[in-house]
mmCIF file of C-alpha atoms in Angstrom:
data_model
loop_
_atom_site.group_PDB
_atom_site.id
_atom_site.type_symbol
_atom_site.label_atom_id
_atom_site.label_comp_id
_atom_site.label_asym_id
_atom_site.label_seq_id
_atom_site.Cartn_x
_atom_site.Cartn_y
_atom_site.Cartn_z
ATOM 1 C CA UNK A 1 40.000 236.627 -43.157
ATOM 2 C CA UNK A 2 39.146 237.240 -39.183
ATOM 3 C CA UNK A 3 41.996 237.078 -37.356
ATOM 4 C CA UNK A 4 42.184 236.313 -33.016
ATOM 5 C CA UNK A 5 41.942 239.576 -30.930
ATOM 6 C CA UNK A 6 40.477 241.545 -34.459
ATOM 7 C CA UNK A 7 38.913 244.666 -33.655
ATOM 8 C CA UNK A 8 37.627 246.134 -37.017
ATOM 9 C CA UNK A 9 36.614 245.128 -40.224
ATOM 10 C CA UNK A 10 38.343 242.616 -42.446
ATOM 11 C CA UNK A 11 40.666 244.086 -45.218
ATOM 12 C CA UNK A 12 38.560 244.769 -48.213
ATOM 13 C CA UNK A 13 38.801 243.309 -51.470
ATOM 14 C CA UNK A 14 36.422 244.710 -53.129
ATOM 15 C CA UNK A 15 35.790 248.670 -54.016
ATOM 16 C CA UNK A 16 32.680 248.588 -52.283
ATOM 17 C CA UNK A 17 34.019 247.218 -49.026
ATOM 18 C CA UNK A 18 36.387 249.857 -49.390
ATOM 19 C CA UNK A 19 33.864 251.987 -49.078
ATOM 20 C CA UNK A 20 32.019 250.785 -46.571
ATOM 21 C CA UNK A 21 35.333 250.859 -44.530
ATOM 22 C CA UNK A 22 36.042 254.569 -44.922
ATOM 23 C CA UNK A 23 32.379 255.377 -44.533
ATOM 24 C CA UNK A 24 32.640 253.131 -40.944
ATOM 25 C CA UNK A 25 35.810 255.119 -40.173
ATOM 26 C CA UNK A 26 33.843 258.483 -40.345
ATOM 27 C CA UNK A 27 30.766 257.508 -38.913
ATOM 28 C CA UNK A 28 32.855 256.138 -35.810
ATOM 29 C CA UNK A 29 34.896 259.097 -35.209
ATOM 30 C CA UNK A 30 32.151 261.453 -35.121
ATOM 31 C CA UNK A 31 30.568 259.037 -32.740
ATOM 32 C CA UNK A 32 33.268 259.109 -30.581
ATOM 33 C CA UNK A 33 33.332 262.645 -30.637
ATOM 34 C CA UNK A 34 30.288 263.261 -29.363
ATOM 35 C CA UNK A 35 30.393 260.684 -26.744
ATOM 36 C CA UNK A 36 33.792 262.178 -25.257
ATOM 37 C CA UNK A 37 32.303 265.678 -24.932
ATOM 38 C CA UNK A 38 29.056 264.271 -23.427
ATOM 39 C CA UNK A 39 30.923 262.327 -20.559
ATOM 40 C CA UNK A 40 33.926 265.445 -20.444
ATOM 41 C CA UNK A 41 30.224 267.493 -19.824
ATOM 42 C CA UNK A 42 29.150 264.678 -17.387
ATOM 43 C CA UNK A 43 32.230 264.909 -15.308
ATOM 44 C CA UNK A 44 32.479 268.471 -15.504
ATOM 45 C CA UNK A 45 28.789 269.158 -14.080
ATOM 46 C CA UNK A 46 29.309 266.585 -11.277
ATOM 47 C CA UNK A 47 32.678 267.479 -9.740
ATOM 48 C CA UNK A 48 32.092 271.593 -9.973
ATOM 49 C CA UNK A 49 31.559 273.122 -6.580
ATOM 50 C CA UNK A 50 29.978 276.152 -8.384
ATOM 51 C CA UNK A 51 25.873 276.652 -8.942
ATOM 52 C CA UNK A 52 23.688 279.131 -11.458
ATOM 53 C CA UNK A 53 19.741 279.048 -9.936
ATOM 54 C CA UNK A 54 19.201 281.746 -11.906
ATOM 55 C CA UNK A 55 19.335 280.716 -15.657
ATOM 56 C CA UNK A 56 16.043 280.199 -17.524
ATOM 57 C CA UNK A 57 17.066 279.673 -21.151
ATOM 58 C CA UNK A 58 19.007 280.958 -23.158
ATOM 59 C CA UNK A 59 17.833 281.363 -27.147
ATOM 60 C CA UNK A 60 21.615 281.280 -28.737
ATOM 61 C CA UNK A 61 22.578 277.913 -27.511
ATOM 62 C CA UNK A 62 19.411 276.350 -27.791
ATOM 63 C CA UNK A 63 19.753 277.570 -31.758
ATOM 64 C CA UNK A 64 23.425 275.911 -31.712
ATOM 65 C CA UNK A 65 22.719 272.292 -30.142
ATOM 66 C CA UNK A 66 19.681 272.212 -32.894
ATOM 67 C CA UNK A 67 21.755 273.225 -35.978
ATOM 68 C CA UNK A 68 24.772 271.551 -35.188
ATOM 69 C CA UNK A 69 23.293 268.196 -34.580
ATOM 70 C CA UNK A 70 21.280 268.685 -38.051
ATOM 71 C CA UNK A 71 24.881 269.944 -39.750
ATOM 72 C CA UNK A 72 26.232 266.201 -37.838
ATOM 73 C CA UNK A 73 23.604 264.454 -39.390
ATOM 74 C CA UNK A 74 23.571 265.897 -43.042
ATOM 75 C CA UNK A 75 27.656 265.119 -42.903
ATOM 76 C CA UNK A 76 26.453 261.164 -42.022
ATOM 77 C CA UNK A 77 23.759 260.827 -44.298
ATOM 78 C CA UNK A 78 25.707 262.248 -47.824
ATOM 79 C CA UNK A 79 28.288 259.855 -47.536
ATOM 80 C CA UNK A 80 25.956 256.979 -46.399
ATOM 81 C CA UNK A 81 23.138 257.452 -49.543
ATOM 82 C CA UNK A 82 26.485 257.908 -51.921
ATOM 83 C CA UNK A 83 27.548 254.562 -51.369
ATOM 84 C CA UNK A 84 23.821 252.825 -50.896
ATOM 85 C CA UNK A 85 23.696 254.529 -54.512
ATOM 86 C CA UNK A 86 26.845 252.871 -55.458
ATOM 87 C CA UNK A 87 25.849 249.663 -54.458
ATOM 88 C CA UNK A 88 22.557 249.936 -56.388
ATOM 89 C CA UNK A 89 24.446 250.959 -60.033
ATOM 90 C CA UNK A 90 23.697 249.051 -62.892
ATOM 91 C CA UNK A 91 26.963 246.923 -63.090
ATOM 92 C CA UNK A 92 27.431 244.671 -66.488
ATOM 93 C CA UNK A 93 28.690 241.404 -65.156
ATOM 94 C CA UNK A 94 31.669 239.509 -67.170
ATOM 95 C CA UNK A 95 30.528 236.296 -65.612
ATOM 96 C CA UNK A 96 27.541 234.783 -63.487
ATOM 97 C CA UNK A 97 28.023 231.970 -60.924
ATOM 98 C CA UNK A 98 25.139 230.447 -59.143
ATOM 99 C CA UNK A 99 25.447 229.868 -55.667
ATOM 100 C CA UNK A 100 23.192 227.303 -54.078
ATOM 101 C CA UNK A 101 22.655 226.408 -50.277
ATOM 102 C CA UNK A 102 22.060 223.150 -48.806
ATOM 103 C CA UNK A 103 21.959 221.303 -45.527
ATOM 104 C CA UNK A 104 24.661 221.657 -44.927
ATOM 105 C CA UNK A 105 26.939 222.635 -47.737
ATOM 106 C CA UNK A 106 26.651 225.479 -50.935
ATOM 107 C CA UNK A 107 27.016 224.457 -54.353
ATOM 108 C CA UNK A 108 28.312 226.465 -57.331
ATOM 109 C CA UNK A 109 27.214 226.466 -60.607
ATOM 110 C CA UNK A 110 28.627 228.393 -63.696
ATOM 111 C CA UNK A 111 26.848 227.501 -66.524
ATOM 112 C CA UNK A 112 27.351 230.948 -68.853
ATOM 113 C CA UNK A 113 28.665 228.408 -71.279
ATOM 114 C CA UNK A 114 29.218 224.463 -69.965
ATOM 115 C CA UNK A 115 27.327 223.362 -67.283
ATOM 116 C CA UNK A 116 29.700 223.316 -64.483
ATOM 117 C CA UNK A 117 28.725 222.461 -61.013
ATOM 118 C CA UNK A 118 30.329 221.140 -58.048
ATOM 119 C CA UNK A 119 29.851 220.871 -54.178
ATOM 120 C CA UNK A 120 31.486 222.859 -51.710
ATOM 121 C CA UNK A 121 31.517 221.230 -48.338
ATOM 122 C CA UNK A 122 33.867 222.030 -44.909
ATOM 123 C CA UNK A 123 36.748 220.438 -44.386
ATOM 124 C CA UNK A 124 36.628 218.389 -41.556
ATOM 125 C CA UNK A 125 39.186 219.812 -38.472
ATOM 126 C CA UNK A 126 40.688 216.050 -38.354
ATOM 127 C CA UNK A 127 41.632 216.390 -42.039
ATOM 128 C CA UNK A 128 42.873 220.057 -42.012
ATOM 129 C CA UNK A 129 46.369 220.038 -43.636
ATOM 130 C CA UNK A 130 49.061 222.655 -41.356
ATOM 131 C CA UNK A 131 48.813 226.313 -42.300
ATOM 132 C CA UNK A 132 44.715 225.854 -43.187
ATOM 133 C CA UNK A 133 42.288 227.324 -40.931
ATOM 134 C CA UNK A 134 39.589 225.601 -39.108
ATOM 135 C CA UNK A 135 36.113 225.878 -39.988
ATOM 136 C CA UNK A 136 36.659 227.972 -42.833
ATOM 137 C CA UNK A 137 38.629 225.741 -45.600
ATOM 138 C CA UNK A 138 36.248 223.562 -48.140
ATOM 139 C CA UNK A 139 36.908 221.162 -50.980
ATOM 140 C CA UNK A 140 36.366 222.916 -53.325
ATOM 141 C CA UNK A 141 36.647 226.760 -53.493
ATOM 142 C CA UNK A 142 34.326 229.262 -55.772
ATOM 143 C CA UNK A 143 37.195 230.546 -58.234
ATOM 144 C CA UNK A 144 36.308 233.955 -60.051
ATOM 145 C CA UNK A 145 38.499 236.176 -62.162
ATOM 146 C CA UNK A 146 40.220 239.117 -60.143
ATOM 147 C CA UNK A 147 39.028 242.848 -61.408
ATOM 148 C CA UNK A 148 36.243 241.314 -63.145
ATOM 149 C CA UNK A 149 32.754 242.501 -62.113
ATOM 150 C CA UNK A 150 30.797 239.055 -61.211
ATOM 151 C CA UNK A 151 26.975 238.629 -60.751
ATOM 152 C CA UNK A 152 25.961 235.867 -58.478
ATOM 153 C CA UNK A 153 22.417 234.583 -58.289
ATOM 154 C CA UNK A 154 21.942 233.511 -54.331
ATOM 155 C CA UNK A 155 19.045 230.537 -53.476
ATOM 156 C CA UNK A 156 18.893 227.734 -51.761
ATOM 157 C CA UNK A 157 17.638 224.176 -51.993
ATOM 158 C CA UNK A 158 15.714 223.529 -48.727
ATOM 159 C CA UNK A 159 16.055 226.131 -46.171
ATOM 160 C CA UNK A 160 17.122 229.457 -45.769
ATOM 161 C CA UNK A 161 20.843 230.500 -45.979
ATOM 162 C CA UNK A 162 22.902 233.539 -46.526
ATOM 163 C CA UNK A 163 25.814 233.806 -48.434
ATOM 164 C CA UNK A 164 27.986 236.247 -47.357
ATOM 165 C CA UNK A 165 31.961 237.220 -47.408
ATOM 166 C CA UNK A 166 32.860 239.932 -45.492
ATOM 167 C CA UNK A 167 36.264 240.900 -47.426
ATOM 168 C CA UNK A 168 34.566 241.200 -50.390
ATOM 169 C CA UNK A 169 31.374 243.177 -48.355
ATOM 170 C CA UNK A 170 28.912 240.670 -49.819
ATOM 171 C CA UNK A 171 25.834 239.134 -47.984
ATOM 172 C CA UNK A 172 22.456 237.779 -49.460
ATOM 173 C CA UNK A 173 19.989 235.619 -48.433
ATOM 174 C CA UNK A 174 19.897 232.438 -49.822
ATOM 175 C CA UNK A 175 16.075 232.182 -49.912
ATOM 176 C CA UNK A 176 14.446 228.456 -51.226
ATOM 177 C CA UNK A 177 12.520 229.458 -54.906
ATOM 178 C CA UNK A 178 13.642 233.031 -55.236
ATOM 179 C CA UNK A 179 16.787 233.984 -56.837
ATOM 180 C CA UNK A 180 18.354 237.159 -55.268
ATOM 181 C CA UNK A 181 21.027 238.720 -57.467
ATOM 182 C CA UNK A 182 24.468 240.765 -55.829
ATOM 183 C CA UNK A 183 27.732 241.454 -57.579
ATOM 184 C CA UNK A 184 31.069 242.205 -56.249
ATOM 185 C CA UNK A 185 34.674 243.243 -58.106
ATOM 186 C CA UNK A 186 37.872 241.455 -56.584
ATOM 187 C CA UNK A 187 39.868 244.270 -56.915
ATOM 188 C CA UNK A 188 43.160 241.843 -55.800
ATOM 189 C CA UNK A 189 43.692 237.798 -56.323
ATOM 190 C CA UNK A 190 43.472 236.420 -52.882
ATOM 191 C CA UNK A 191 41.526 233.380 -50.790
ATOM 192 C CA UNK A 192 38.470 235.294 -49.070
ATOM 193 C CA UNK A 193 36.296 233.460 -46.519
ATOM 194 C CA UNK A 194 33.028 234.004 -45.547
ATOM 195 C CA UNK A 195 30.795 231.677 -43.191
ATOM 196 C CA UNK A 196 26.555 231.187 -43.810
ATOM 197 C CA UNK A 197 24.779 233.521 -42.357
ATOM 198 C CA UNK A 198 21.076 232.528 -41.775
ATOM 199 C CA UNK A 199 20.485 229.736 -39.135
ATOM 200 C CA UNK A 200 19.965 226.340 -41.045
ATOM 201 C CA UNK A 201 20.012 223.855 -38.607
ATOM 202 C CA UNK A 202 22.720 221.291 -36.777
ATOM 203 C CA UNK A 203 25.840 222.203 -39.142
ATOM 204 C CA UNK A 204 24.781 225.815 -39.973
ATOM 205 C CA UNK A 205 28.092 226.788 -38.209
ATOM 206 C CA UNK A 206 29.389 224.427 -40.880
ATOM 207 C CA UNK A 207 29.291 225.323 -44.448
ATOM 208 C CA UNK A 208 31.449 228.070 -44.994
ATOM 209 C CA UNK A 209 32.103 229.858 -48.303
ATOM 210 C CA UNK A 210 35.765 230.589 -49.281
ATOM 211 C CA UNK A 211 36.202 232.778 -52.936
ATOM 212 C CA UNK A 212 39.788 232.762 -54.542
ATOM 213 C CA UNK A 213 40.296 235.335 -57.231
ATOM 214 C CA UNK A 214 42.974 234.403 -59.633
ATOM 215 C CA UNK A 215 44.242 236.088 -63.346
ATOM 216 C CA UNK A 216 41.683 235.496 -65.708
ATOM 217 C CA UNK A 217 43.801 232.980 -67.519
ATOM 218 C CA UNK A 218 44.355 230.703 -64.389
ATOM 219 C CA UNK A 219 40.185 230.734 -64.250
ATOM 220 C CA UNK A 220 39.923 229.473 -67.943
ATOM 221 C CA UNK A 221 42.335 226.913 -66.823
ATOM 222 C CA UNK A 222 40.623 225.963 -64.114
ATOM 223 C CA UNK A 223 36.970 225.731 -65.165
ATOM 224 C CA UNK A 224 38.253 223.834 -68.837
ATOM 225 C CA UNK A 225 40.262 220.988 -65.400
ATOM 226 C CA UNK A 226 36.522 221.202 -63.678
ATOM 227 C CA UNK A 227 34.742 220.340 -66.772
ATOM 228 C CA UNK A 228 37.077 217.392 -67.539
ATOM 229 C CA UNK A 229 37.216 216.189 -63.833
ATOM 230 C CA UNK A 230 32.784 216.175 -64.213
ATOM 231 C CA UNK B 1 18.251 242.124 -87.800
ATOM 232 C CA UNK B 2 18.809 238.383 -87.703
ATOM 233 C CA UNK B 3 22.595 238.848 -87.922
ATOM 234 C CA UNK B 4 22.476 241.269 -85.298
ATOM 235 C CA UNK B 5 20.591 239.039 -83.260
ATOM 236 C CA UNK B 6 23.571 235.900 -84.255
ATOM 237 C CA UNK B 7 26.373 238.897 -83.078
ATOM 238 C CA UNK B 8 24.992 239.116 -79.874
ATOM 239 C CA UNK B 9 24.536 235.588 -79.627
ATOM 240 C CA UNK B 10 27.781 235.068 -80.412
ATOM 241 C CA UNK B 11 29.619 237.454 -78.242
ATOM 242 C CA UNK B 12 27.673 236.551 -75.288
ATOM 243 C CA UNK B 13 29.473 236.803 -72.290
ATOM 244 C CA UNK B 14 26.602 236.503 -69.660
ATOM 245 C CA UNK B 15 23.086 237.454 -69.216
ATOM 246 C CA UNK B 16 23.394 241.411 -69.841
ATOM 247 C CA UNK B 17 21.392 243.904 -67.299
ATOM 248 C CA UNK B 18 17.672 243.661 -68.411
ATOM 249 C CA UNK B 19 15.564 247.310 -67.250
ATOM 250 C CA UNK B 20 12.441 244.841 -66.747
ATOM 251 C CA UNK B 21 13.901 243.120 -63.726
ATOM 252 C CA UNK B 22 16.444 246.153 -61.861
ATOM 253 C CA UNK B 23 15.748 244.581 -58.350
ATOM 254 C CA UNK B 24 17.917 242.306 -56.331
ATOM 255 C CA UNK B 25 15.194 239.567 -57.117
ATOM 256 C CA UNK B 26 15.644 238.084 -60.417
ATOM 257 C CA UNK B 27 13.569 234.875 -60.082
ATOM 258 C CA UNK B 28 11.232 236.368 -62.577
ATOM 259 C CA UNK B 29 13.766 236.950 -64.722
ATOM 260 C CA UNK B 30 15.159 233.271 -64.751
ATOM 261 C CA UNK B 31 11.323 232.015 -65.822
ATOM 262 C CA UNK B 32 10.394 234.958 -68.136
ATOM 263 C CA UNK B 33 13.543 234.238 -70.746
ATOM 264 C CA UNK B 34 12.597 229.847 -69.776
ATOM 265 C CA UNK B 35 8.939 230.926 -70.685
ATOM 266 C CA UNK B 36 10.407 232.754 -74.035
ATOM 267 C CA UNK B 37 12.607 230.505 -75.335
ATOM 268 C CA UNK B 38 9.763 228.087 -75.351
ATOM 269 C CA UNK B 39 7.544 230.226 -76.431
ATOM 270 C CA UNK B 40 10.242 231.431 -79.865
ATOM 271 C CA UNK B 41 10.569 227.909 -80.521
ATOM 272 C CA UNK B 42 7.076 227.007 -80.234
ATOM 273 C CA UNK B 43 6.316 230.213 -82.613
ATOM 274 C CA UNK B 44 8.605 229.740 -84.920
ATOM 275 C CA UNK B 45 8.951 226.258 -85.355
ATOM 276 C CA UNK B 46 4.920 226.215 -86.462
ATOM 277 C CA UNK B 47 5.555 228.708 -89.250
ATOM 278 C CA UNK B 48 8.308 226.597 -90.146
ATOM 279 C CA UNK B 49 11.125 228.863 -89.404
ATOM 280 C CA UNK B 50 14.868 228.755 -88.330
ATOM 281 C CA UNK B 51 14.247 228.946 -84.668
ATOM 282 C CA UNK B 52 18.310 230.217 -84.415
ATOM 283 C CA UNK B 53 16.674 233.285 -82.676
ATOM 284 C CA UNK B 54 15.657 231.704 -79.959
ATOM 285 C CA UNK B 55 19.146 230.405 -78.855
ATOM 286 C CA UNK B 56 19.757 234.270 -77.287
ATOM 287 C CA UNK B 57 16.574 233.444 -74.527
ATOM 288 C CA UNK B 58 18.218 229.967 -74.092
ATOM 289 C CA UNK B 59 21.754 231.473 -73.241
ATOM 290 C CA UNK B 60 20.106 234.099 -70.913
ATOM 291 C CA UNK B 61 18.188 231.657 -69.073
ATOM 292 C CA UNK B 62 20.920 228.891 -68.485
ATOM 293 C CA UNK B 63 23.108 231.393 -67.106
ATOM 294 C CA UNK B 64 20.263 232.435 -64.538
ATOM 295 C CA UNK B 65 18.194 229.489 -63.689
ATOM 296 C CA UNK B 66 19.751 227.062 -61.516
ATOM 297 C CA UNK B 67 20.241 223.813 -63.113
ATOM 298 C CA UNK B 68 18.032 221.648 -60.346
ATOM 299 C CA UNK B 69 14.995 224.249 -61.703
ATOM 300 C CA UNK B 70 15.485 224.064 -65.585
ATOM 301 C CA UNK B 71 15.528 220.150 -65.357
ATOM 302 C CA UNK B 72 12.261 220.347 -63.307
ATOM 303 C CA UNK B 73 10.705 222.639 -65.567
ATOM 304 C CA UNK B 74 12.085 220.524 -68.174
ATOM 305 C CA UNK B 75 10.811 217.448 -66.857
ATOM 306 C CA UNK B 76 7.183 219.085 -65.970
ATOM 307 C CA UNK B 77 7.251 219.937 -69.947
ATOM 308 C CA UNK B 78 7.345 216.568 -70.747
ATOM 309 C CA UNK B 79 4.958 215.508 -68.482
ATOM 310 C CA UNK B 80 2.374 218.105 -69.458
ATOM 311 C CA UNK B 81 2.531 219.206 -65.780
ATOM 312 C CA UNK B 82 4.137 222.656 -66.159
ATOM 313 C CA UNK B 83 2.639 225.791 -64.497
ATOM 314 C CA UNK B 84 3.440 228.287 -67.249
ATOM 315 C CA UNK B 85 1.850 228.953 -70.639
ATOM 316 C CA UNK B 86 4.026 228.298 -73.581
#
């Protein structure tokens, strides 16, 4: 989860995020690059006592500063389309959970074989027990196996939401008649937190969305409690 | 074929990847297998066969339809109100 004073990304839990990461990494340094040689070039042209009138072009460097850019680019783009790629393979879910937004709270349904559902609303700051972190904790949390590759179906009830969970490098829009579809792998059993992302009134700031991957057999225990508690 | 068709509905895990709908927006695929499942039963129940069959376009459809849709569709069935053909 976001920590105070954070500077980059969260840690990833998922391959993809992973990716994303690195890709970030890359795409940063050789942004960095180039903007330390343009101001070094800056500085250098403005505090130099020494002037050239006579230079009218010059063929070689005009043919390096168009290729090398292009060479820049083609390194960007390769490992940007690999991963869009990634994101787009044809995955074959263990499990599909439902998540539905509301004003101002999501719900989760898995229904692959019972029909379980349950509300996920904030927990209030006054009630927050020590250690739990404000604005981000709920009820009820959306459990999901670790390592297994889930679908979830994003809508939403009245208006539009997003669901997102930036560990897991998830976001889709939680749009009211449509069903959009996204998958992730928890590649490690954690608590990951994510916060709506699509303004949806007063408490929009409100309904967050916190995932805890556990073993597979600690889900099966779980979901047999939540169908019992129902 | 019919026993093939009970193995995969007994193995099912959840709704498998369907080449009709690839795209991030699988409403149509939540009211195509509804549609179906009506449709199997509505088929086959006429000729006066075991409508077992059908049960693999029910599975698929529970585990993509949100529940507050399938009980208005439901509902709309009963009424005679609802949009698609069956």
């Amino acid at each position: 989860m976001a920590h105070p004073t954070q500077l980059g990304f969260q840690d990833a839990a998922s391959p993809v995020m992973e990716e994303l990461l690195h890709f970030h990494d890359h795409a940063l340094m050789i942004v960095l690059l180039i903007s330390t040689l343009v101001l070094y070039i800056i500085t250098a042209m403005v505090s130099t006592k020494l002037t050239n009138k006579y230079i009218l072009d010059s063929q070689e460097i005009e043919i390096v500063w168009t290729i090398l850019p292009a060479v820049i680019l083609v390194l960007i783009a390769l490992p940007s389309l690999r991963i869009l790629y990634l994101m787009d393979e044809i995955n074959d879910p263990h499990l599909t959970i439902k998540a539905m937004g509301h004003q101002w709270y999501w719900s989760y349904e898995y229904t692959d074989y019972e029909n379980l559902g349950f509300d996920s609303y904030m927990v209030p700051t006054q009630d927050l027990a020590p250690g739990q972190f404000r604005l981000l904790e709920t009820d009820h949390r959306m459990i999901v196996p670790m390592e297994s590759p889930v679908r979830v179906l994003v809508s939403a009830e009245d208006v539009l939401h997003s669901w997102a969970v930036p560990s897991l490098g998830v976001k889709m829009d939680a749009v009211p008649g449509r069903l959009n579809q996204t998958a992730f792998i928890a590649s490690r059993p954690g608590v990951f937190y994510g916060q709506c992302s699509e303004i949806c009134g007063a408490n929009h700031s409100f309904m967050p969305i916190v995932v805890e991957a556990v073993p597979l057999e600690h889900f099966e225990n779980w979901s047999s409690l939540m169908l019992e508690d129902a | 074929m019919a026993d093939v068709i009970e193995d995969k509905i007994k193995n099912y895990k959840t709704a498998p990847f369907d080449a009709r709908f690839p795209n991030t927006n699988q409403t149509r695929n939540c009211f195509q297998n509804y549609l179906d499942f009506h449709r199997c039963n509505k088929a086959l129940s006429s000729k006066g066969q075991d409508a077992s069959p059908c049960e693999w376009y029910q599975k698929v459809y529970k585990s993509l339809c949100p529940m507050s849709w399938v009980e208005k569709w439901d509902g709309q069935i009963e009424d005679g109100s609802f949009p698609g053909k069956i």
